[in-house]
mmCIF file of C-alpha atoms and ligand atoms in Angstrom:
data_model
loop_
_atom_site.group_PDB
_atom_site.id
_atom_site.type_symbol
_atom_site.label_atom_id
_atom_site.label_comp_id
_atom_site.label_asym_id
_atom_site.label_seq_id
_atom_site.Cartn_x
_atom_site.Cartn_y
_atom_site.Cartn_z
ATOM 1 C CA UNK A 443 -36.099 -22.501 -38.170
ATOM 2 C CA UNK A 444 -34.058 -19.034 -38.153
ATOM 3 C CA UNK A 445 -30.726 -18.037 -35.907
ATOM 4 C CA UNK A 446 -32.117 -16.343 -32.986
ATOM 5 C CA UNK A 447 -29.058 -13.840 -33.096
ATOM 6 C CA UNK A 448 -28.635 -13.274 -37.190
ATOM 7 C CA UNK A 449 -32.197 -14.083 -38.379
ATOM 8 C CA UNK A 450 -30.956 -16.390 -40.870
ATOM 9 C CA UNK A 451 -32.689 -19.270 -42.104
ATOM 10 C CA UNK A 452 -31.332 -22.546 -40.739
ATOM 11 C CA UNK A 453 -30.780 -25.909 -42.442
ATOM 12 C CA UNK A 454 -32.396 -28.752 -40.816
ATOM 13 C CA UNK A 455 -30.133 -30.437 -38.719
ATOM 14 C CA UNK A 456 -27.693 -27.798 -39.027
ATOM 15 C CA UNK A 457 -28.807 -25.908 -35.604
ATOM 16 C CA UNK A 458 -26.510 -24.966 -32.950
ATOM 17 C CA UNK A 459 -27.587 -24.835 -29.750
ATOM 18 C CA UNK A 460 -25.888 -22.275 -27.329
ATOM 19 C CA UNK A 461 -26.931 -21.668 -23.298
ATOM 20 C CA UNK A 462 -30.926 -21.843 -24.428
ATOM 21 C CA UNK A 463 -30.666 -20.377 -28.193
ATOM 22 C CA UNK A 464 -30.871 -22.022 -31.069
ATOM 23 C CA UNK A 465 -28.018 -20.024 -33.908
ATOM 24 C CA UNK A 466 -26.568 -20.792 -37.099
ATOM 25 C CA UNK A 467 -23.047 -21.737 -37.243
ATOM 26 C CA UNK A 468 -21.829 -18.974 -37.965
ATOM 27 C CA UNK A 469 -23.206 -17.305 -34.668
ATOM 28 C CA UNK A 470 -22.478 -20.254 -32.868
ATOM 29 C CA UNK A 471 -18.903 -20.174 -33.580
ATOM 30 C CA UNK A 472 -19.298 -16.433 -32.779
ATOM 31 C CA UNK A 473 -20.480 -17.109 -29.115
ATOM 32 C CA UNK A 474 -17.961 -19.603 -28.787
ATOM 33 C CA UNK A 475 -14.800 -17.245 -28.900
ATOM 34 C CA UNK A 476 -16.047 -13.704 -29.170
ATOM 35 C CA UNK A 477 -12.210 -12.975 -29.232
ATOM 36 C CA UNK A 478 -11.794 -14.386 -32.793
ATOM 37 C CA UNK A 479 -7.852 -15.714 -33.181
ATOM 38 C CA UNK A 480 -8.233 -14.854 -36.641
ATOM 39 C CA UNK A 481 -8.865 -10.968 -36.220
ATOM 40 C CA UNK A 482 -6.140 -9.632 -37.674
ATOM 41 C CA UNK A 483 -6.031 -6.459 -35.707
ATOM 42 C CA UNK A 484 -5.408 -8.250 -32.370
ATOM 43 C CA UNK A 485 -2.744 -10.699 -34.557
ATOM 44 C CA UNK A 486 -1.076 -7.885 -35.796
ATOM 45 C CA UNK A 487 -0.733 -4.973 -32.872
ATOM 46 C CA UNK A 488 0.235 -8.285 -30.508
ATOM 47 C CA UNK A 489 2.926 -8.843 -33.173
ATOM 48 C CA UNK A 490 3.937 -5.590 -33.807
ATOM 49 C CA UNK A 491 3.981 -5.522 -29.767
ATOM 50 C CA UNK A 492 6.415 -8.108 -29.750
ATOM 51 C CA UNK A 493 8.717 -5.878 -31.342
ATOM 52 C CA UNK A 494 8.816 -2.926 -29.370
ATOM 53 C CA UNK A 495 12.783 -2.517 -28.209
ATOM 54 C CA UNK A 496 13.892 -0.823 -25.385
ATOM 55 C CA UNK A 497 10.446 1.106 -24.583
ATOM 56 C CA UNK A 498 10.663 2.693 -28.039
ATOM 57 C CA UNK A 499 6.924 1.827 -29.507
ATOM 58 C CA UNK A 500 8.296 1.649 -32.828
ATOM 59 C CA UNK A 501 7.782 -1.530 -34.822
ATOM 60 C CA UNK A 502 10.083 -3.011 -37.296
ATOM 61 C CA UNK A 503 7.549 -1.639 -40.097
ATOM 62 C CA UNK A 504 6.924 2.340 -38.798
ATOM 63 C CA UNK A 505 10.800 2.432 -38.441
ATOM 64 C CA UNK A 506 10.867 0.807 -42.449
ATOM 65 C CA UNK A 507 8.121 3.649 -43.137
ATOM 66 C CA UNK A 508 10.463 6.351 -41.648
ATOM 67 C CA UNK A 509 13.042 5.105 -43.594
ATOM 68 C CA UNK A 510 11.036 5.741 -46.665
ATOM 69 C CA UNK A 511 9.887 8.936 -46.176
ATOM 70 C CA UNK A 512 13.544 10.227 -45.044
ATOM 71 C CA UNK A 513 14.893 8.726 -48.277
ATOM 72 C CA UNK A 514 12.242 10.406 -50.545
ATOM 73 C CA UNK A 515 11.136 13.551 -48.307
ATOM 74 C CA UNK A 516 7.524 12.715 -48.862
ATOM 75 C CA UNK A 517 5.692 10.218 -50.226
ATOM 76 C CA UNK A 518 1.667 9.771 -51.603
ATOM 77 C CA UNK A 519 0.740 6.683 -49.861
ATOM 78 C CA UNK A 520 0.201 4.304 -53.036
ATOM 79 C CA UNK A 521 3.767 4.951 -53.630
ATOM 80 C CA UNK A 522 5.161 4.169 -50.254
ATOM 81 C CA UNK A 523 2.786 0.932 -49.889
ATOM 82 C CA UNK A 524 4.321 0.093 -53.163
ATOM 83 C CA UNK A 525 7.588 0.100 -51.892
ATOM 84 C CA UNK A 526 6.534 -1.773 -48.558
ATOM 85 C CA UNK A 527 5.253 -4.663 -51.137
ATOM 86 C CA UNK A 528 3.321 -7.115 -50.273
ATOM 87 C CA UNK A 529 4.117 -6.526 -46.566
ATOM 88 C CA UNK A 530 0.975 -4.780 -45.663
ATOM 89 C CA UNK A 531 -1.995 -3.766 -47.039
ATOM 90 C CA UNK A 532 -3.795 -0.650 -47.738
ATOM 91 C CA UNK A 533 -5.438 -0.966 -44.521
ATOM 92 C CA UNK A 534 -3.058 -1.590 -42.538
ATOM 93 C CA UNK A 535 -1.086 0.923 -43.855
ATOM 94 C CA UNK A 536 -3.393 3.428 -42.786
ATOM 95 C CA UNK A 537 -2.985 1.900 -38.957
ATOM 96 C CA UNK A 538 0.600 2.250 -39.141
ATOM 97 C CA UNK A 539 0.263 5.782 -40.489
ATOM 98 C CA UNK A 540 -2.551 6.778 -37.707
ATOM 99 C CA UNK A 541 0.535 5.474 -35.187
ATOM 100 C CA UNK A 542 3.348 7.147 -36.701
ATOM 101 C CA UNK A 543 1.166 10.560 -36.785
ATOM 102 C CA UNK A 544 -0.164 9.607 -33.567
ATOM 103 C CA UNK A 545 3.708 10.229 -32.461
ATOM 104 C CA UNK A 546 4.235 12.799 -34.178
ATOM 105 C CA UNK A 547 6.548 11.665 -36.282
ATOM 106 C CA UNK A 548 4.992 11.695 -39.594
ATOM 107 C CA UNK A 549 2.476 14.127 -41.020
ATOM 108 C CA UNK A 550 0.371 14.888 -44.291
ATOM 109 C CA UNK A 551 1.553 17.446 -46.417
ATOM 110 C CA UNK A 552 -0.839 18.956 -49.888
ATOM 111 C CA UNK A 553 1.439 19.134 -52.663
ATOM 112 C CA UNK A 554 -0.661 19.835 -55.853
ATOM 113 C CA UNK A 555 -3.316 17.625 -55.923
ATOM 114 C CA UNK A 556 -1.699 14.811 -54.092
ATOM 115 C CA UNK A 557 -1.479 14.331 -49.979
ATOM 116 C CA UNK A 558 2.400 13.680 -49.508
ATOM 117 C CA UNK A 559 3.328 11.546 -45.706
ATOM 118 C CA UNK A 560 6.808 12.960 -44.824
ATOM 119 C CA UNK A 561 8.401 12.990 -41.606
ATOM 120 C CA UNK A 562 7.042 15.435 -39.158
HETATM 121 ZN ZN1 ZN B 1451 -26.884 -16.563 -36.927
#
């Protein structure tokens, strides 16, 4: 027996059935909530959401990354997720940095071999 979404070869007895198919679990927990809880995109901009103050979109994070790069004047990107530590990863650095230039606040800058973020 195979998922009828995935293809996947199904244990016996561990079928799902969902409106007429038969899917693994993993598909079947897909159909349940196509809105996973656990995608941490939609967890994180509703947080960072949360945090917008008086119609300013600027999270508690961009305004820590603006800090950063008006402290150093520039900043390669492993070096300022260093100093954001275990707050974010690489990833979502790169969200927060696609915001901030979205703004126009930050930009990238070529400084020998290395792309610099500094403020705009
Ligand atoms: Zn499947």
């Amino acid at each position: 027996m195979n998922c009828e979404r995935c293809k996947t070869a199904i244990e016996k007895g561990d079928e799902m059935e969902y409106s007429g198919q038969i899917l693994c679990e993993d598909c079947y927990m897909d159909a349940l909530s196509p809105a996973r809880a656990c995608d941490p995109w939609t967890v994180y901009s509703a947080k960072s959401f949360e945090k917008h103050t008086g119609g300013l979109a600027i999270t508690e994070l961009q305004t820590q990354i603006l800090e950063i790069l008006k402290e150093t004047g520039g900043i390669p990107r492993p070096g300022l997720l260093e100093r954001l530590k275990g707050k974010i990863t690489a990833s979502q650095l790169e969200r927060e940095l696609a915001t901030l230039r979205h703004m126009e606040k930050i930009r990238a800058e070529k400084r020998g071999d290395q792309v610099f973020v500094r403020l705009w």
